[in-house]
PDB file of C-alpha atoms in Angstrom:
ATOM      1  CA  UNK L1013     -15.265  -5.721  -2.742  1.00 38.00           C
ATOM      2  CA  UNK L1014     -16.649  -2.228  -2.382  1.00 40.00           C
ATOM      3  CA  UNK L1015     -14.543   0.717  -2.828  1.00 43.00           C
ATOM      4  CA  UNK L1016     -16.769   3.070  -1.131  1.00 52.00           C
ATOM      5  CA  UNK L1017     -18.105   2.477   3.077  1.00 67.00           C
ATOM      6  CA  UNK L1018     -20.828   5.341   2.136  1.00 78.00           C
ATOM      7  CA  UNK L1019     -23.571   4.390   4.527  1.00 86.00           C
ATOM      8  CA  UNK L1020     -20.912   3.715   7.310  1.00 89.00           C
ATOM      9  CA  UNK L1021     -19.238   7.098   6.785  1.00 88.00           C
ATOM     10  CA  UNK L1022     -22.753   8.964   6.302  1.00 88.00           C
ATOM     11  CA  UNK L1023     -23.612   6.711  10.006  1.00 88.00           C
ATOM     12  CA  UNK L1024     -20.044   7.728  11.374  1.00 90.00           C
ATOM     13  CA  UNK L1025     -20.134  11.548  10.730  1.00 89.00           C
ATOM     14  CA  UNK L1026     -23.628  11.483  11.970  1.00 89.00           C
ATOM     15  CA  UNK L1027     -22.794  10.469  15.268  1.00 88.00           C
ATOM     16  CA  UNK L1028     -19.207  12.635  15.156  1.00 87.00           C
ATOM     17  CA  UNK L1029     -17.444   9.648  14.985  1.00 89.00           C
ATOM     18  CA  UNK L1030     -13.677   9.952  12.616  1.00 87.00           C
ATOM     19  CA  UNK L1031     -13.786   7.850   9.093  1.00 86.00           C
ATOM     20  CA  UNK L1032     -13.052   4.110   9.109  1.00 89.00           C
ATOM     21  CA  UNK L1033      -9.288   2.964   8.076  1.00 89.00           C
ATOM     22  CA  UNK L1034      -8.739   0.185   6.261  1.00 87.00           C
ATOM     23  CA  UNK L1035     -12.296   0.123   4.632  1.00 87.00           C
ATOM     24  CA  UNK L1036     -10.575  -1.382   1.287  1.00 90.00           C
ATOM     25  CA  UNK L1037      -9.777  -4.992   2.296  1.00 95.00           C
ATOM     26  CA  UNK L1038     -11.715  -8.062   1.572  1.00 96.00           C
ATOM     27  CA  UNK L1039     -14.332  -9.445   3.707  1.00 97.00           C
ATOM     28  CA  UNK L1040     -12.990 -11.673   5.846  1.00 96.00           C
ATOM     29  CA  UNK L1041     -10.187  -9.160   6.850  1.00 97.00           C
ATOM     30  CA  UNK L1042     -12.625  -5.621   6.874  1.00 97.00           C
ATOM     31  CA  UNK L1043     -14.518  -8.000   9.321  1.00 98.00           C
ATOM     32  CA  UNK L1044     -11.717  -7.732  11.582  1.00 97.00           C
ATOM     33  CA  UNK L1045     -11.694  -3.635  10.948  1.00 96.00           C
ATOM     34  CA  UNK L1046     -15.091  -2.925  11.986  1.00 97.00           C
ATOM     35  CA  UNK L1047     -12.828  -2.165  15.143  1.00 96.00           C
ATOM     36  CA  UNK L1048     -10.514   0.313  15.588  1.00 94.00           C
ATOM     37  CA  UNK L1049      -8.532   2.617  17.543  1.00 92.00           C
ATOM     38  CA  UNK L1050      -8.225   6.537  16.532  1.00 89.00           C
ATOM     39  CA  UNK L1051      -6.202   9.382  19.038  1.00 87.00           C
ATOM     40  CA  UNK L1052      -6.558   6.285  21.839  1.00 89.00           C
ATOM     41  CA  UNK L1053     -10.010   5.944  21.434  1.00 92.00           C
ATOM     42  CA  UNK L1054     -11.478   2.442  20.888  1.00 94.00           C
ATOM     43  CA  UNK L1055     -14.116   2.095  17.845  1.00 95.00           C
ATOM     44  CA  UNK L1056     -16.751  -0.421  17.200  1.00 96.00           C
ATOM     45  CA  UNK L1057     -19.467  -0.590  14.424  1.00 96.00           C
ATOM     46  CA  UNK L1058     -20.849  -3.966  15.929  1.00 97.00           C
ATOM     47  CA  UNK L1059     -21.730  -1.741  19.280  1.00 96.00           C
ATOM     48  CA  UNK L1060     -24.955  -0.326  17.482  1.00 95.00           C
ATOM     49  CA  UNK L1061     -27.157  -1.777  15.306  1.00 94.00           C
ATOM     50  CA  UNK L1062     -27.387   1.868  12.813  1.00 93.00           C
ATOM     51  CA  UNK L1063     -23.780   1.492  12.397  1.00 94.00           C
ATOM     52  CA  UNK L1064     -23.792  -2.819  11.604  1.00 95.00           C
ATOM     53  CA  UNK L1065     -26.646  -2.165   9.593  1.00 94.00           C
ATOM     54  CA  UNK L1066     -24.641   0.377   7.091  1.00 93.00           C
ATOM     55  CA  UNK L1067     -21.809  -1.327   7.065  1.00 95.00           C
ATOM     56  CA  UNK L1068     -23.756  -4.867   6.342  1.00 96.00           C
ATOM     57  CA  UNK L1069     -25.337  -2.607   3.670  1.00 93.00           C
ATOM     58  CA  UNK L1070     -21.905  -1.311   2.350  1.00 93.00           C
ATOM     59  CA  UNK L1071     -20.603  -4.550   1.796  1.00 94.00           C
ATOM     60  CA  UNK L1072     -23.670  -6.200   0.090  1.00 94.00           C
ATOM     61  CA  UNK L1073     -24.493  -8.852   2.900  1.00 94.00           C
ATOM     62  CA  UNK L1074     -27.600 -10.206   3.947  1.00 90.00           C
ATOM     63  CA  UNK L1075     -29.894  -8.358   6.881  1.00 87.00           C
ATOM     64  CA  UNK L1076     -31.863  -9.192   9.283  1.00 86.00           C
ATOM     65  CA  UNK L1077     -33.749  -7.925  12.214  1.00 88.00           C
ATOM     66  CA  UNK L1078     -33.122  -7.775  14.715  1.00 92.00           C
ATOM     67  CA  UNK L1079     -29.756  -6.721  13.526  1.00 94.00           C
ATOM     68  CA  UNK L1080     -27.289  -9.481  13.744  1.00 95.00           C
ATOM     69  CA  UNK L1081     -24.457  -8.265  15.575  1.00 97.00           C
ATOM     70  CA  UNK L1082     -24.061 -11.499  17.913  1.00 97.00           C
ATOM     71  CA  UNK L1083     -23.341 -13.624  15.086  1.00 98.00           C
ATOM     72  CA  UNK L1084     -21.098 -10.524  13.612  1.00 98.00           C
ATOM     73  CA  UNK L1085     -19.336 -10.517  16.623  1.00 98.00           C
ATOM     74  CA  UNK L1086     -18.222 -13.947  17.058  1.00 98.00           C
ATOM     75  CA  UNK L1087     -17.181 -14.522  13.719  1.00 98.00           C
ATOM     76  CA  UNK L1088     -14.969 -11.236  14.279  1.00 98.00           C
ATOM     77  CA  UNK L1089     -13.587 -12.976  17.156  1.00 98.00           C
ATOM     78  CA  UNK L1090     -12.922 -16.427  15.284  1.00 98.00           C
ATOM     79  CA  UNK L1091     -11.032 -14.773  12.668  1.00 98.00           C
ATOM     80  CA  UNK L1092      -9.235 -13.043  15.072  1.00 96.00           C
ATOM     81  CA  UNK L1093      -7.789 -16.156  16.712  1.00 96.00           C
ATOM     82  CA  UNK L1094      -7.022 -17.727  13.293  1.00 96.00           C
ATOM     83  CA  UNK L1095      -5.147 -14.641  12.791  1.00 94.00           C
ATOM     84  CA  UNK L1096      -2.816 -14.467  15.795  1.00 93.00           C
ATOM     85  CA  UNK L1097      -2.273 -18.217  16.045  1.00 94.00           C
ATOM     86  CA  UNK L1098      -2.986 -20.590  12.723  1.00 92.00           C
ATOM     87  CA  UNK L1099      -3.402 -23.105  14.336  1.00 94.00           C
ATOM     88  CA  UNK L1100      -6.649 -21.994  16.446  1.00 95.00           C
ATOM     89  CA  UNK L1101      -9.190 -23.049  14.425  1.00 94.00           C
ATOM     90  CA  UNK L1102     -11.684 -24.731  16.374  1.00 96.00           C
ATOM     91  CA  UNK L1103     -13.780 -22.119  16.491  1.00 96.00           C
ATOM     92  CA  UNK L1104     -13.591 -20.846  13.446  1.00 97.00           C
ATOM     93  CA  UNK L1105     -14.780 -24.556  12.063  1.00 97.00           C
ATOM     94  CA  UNK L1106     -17.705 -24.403  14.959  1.00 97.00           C
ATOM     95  CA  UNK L1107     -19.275 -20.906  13.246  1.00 97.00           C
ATOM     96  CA  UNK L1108     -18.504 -22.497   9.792  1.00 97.00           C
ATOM     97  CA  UNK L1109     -20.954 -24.963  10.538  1.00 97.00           C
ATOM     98  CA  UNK L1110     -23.681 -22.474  10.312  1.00 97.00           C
ATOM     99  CA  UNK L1111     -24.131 -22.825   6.948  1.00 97.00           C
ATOM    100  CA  UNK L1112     -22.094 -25.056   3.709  1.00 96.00           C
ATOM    101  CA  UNK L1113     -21.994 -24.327   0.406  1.00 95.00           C
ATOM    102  CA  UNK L1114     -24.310 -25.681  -2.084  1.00 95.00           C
ATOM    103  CA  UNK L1115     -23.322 -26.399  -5.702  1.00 94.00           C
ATOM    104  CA  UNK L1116     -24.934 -26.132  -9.028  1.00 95.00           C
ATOM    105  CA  UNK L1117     -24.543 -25.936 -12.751  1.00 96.00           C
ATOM    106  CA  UNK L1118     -26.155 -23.118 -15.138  1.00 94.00           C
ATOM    107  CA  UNK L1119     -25.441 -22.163 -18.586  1.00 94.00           C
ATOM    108  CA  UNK L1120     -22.275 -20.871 -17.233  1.00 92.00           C
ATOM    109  CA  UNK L1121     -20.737 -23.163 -15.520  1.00 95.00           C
ATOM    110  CA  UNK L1122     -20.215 -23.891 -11.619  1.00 95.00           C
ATOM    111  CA  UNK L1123     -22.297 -21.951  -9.290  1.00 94.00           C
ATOM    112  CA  UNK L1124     -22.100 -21.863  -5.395  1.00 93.00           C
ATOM    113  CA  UNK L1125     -24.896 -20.890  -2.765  1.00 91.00           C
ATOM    114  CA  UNK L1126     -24.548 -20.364   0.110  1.00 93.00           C
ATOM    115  CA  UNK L1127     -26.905 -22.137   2.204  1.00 95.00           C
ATOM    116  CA  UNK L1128     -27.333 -20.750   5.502  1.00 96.00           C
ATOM    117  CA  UNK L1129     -30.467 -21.460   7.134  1.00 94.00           C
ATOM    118  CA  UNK L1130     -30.865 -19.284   9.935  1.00 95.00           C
ATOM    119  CA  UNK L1131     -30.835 -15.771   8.930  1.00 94.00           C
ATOM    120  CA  UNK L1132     -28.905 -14.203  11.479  1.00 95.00           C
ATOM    121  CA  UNK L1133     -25.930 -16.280  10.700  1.00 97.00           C
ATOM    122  CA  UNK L1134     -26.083 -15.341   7.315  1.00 96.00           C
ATOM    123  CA  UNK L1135     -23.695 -12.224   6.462  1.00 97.00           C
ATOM    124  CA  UNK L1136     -21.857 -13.757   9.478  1.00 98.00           C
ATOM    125  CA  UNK L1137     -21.078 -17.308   7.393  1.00 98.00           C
ATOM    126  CA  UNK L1138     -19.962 -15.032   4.518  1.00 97.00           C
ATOM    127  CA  UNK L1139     -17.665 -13.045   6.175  1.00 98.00           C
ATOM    128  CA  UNK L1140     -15.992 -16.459   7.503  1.00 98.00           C
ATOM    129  CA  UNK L1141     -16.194 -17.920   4.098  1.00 97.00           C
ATOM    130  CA  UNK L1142     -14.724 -14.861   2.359  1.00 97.00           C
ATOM    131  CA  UNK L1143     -11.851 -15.687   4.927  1.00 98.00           C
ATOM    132  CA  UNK L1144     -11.639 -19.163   4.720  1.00 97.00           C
ATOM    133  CA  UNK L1145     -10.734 -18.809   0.884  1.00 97.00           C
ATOM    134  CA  UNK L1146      -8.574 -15.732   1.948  1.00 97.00           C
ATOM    135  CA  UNK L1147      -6.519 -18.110   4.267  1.00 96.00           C
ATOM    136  CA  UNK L1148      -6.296 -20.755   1.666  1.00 95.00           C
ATOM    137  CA  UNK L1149      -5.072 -18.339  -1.186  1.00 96.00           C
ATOM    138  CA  UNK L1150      -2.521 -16.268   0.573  1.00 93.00           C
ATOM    139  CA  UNK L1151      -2.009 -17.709   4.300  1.00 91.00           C
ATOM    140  CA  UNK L1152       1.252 -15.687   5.169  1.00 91.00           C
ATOM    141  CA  UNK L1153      -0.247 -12.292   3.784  1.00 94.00           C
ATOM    142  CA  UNK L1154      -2.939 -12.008   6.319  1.00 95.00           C
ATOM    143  CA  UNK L1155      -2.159 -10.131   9.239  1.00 93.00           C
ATOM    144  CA  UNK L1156      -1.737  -7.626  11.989  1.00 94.00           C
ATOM    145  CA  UNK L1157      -0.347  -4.742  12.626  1.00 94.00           C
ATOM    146  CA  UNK L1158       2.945  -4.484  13.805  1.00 92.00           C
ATOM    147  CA  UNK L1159       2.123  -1.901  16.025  1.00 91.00           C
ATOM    148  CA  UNK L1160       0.702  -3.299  19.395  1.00 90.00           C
ATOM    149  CA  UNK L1161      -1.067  -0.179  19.974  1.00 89.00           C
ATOM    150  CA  UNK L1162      -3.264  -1.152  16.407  1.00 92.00           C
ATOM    151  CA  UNK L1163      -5.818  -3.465  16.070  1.00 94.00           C
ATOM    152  CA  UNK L1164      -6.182  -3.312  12.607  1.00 95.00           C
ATOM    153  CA  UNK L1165      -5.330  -6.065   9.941  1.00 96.00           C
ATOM    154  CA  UNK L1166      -4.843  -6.130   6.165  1.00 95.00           C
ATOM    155  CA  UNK L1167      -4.109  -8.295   3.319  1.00 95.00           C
ATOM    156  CA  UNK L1168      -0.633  -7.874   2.254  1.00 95.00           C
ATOM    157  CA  UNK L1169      -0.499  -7.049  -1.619  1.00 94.00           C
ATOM    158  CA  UNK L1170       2.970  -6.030  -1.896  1.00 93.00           C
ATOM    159  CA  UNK L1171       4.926  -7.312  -4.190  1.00 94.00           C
ATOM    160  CA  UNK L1172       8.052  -8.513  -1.741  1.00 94.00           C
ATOM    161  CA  UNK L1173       4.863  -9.429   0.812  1.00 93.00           C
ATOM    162  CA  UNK L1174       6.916  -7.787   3.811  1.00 93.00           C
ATOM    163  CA  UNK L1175       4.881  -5.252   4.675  1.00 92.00           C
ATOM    164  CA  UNK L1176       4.482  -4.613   8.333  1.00 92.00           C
ATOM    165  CA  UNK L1177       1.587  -1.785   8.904  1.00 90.00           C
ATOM    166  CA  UNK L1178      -1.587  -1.093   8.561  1.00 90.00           C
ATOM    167  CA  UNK L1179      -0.455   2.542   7.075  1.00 87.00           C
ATOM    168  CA  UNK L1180       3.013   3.356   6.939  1.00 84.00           C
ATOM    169  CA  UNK L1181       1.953   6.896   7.901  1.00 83.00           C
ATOM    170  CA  UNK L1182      -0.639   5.580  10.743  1.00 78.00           C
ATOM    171  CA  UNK L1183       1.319   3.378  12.366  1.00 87.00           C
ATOM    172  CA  UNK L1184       4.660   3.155  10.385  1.00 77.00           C
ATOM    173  CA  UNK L1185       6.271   6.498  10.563  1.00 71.00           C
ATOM    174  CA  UNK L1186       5.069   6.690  14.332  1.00 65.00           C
ATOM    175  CA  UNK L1187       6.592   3.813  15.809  1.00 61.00           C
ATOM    176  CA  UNK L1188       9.756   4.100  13.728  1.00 63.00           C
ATOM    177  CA  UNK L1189      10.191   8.108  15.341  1.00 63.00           C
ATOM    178  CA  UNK L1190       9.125   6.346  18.521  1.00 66.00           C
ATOM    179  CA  UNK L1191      11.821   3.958  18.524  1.00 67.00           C
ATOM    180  CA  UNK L1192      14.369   6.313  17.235  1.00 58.00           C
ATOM    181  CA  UNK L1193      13.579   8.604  19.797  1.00 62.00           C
ATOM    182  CA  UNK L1194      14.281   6.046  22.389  1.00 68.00           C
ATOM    183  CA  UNK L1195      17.320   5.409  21.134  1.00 70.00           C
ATOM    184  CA  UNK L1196      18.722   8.788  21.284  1.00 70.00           C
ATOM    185  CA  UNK L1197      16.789   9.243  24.465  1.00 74.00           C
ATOM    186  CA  UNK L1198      19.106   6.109  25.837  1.00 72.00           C
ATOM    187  CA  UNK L1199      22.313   7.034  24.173  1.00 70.00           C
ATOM    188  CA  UNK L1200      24.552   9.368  27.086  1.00 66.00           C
TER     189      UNK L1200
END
């Protein structure tokens, strides 16, 4: 996983666009981030084929042209589903078979391919991949926001696994003062 979204913020800023949150999660979850919401506007890398392109480039994944934001697209949605109901799979199993992974042996040991033969599928089948083996290692630590204004999702790392937010200051803090503020609000 890449640290940096360089090319994505260099595309962002150029096009006065704010910075990406989220950037640091695997794959299969940043796949979901390539949407966002900042000051109630609604962000989308896969809208413009600059912006897929850097982030494609960010994250190491294959390219093609024309840029592949279809295939992008519907595994975004896939995940998605998986996401807010586990047991909505189907079409996450339909993309999946896109492309299977082929083993091997070298001096190291086991290697895997992937083997994906139409090219525009192919960053695509990683992303889902990356998630499949996300969902199979930690399936309770994937998720959304709490806040139903966010549309952003992480991997939960903490060490109790409770965490609710995307950012506790982002999303957090704000519906917490929200809340409270309701509460005194209906209090006579």
């Amino acid at each position: 996983m890449l640290g940096a979204d360089d090319a994505v913020t260099g595309a962002l800023l150029a096009r006065g666009w704010p910075g990406r949150p989220l950037a640091d999660q695997p794959l299969g979850i940043d796949l979901l981030n390539t949407r966002w919401i900042t000051a109630g506007v609604a962000y989308d890398l896969f809208d413009h084929d600059d912006l897929t392109g850097a982030w494609l480039t960010d994250r190491e994944l294959p390219t093609a042209r024309p840029v592949p934001r279809q295939p992008l697209r519907e595994a975004r949605a896939a995940v998605a589903a998986v996401i807010a109901d586990p047991a909505d799979h189907a079409a996450l199993n339909a993309l999946l078979d896109h492309g299977r992974v082929r083993l091997a042996v070298d001096a190291r040991g086991r290697v895997e391919h992937d083997d994906v033969a139409d090219p525009r599928w192919r960053a695509a089948w990683a992303c889902l991949r990356d998630f499949a083996a996300l969902r199979e290692a930690t399936p309770d630590r994937l998720r959304k926001c709490a806040n139903p204004e966010c549309v952003l999702h992480f991997q939960d790392v903490s060490r109790t696994g409770r965490r609710l937010w995307c950012s506790m200051t982002a999303c957090g803090n704000r519906l917490k003062a929200r809340r409270h503020h309701d509460r005194a609000r209906a209090t006579p």
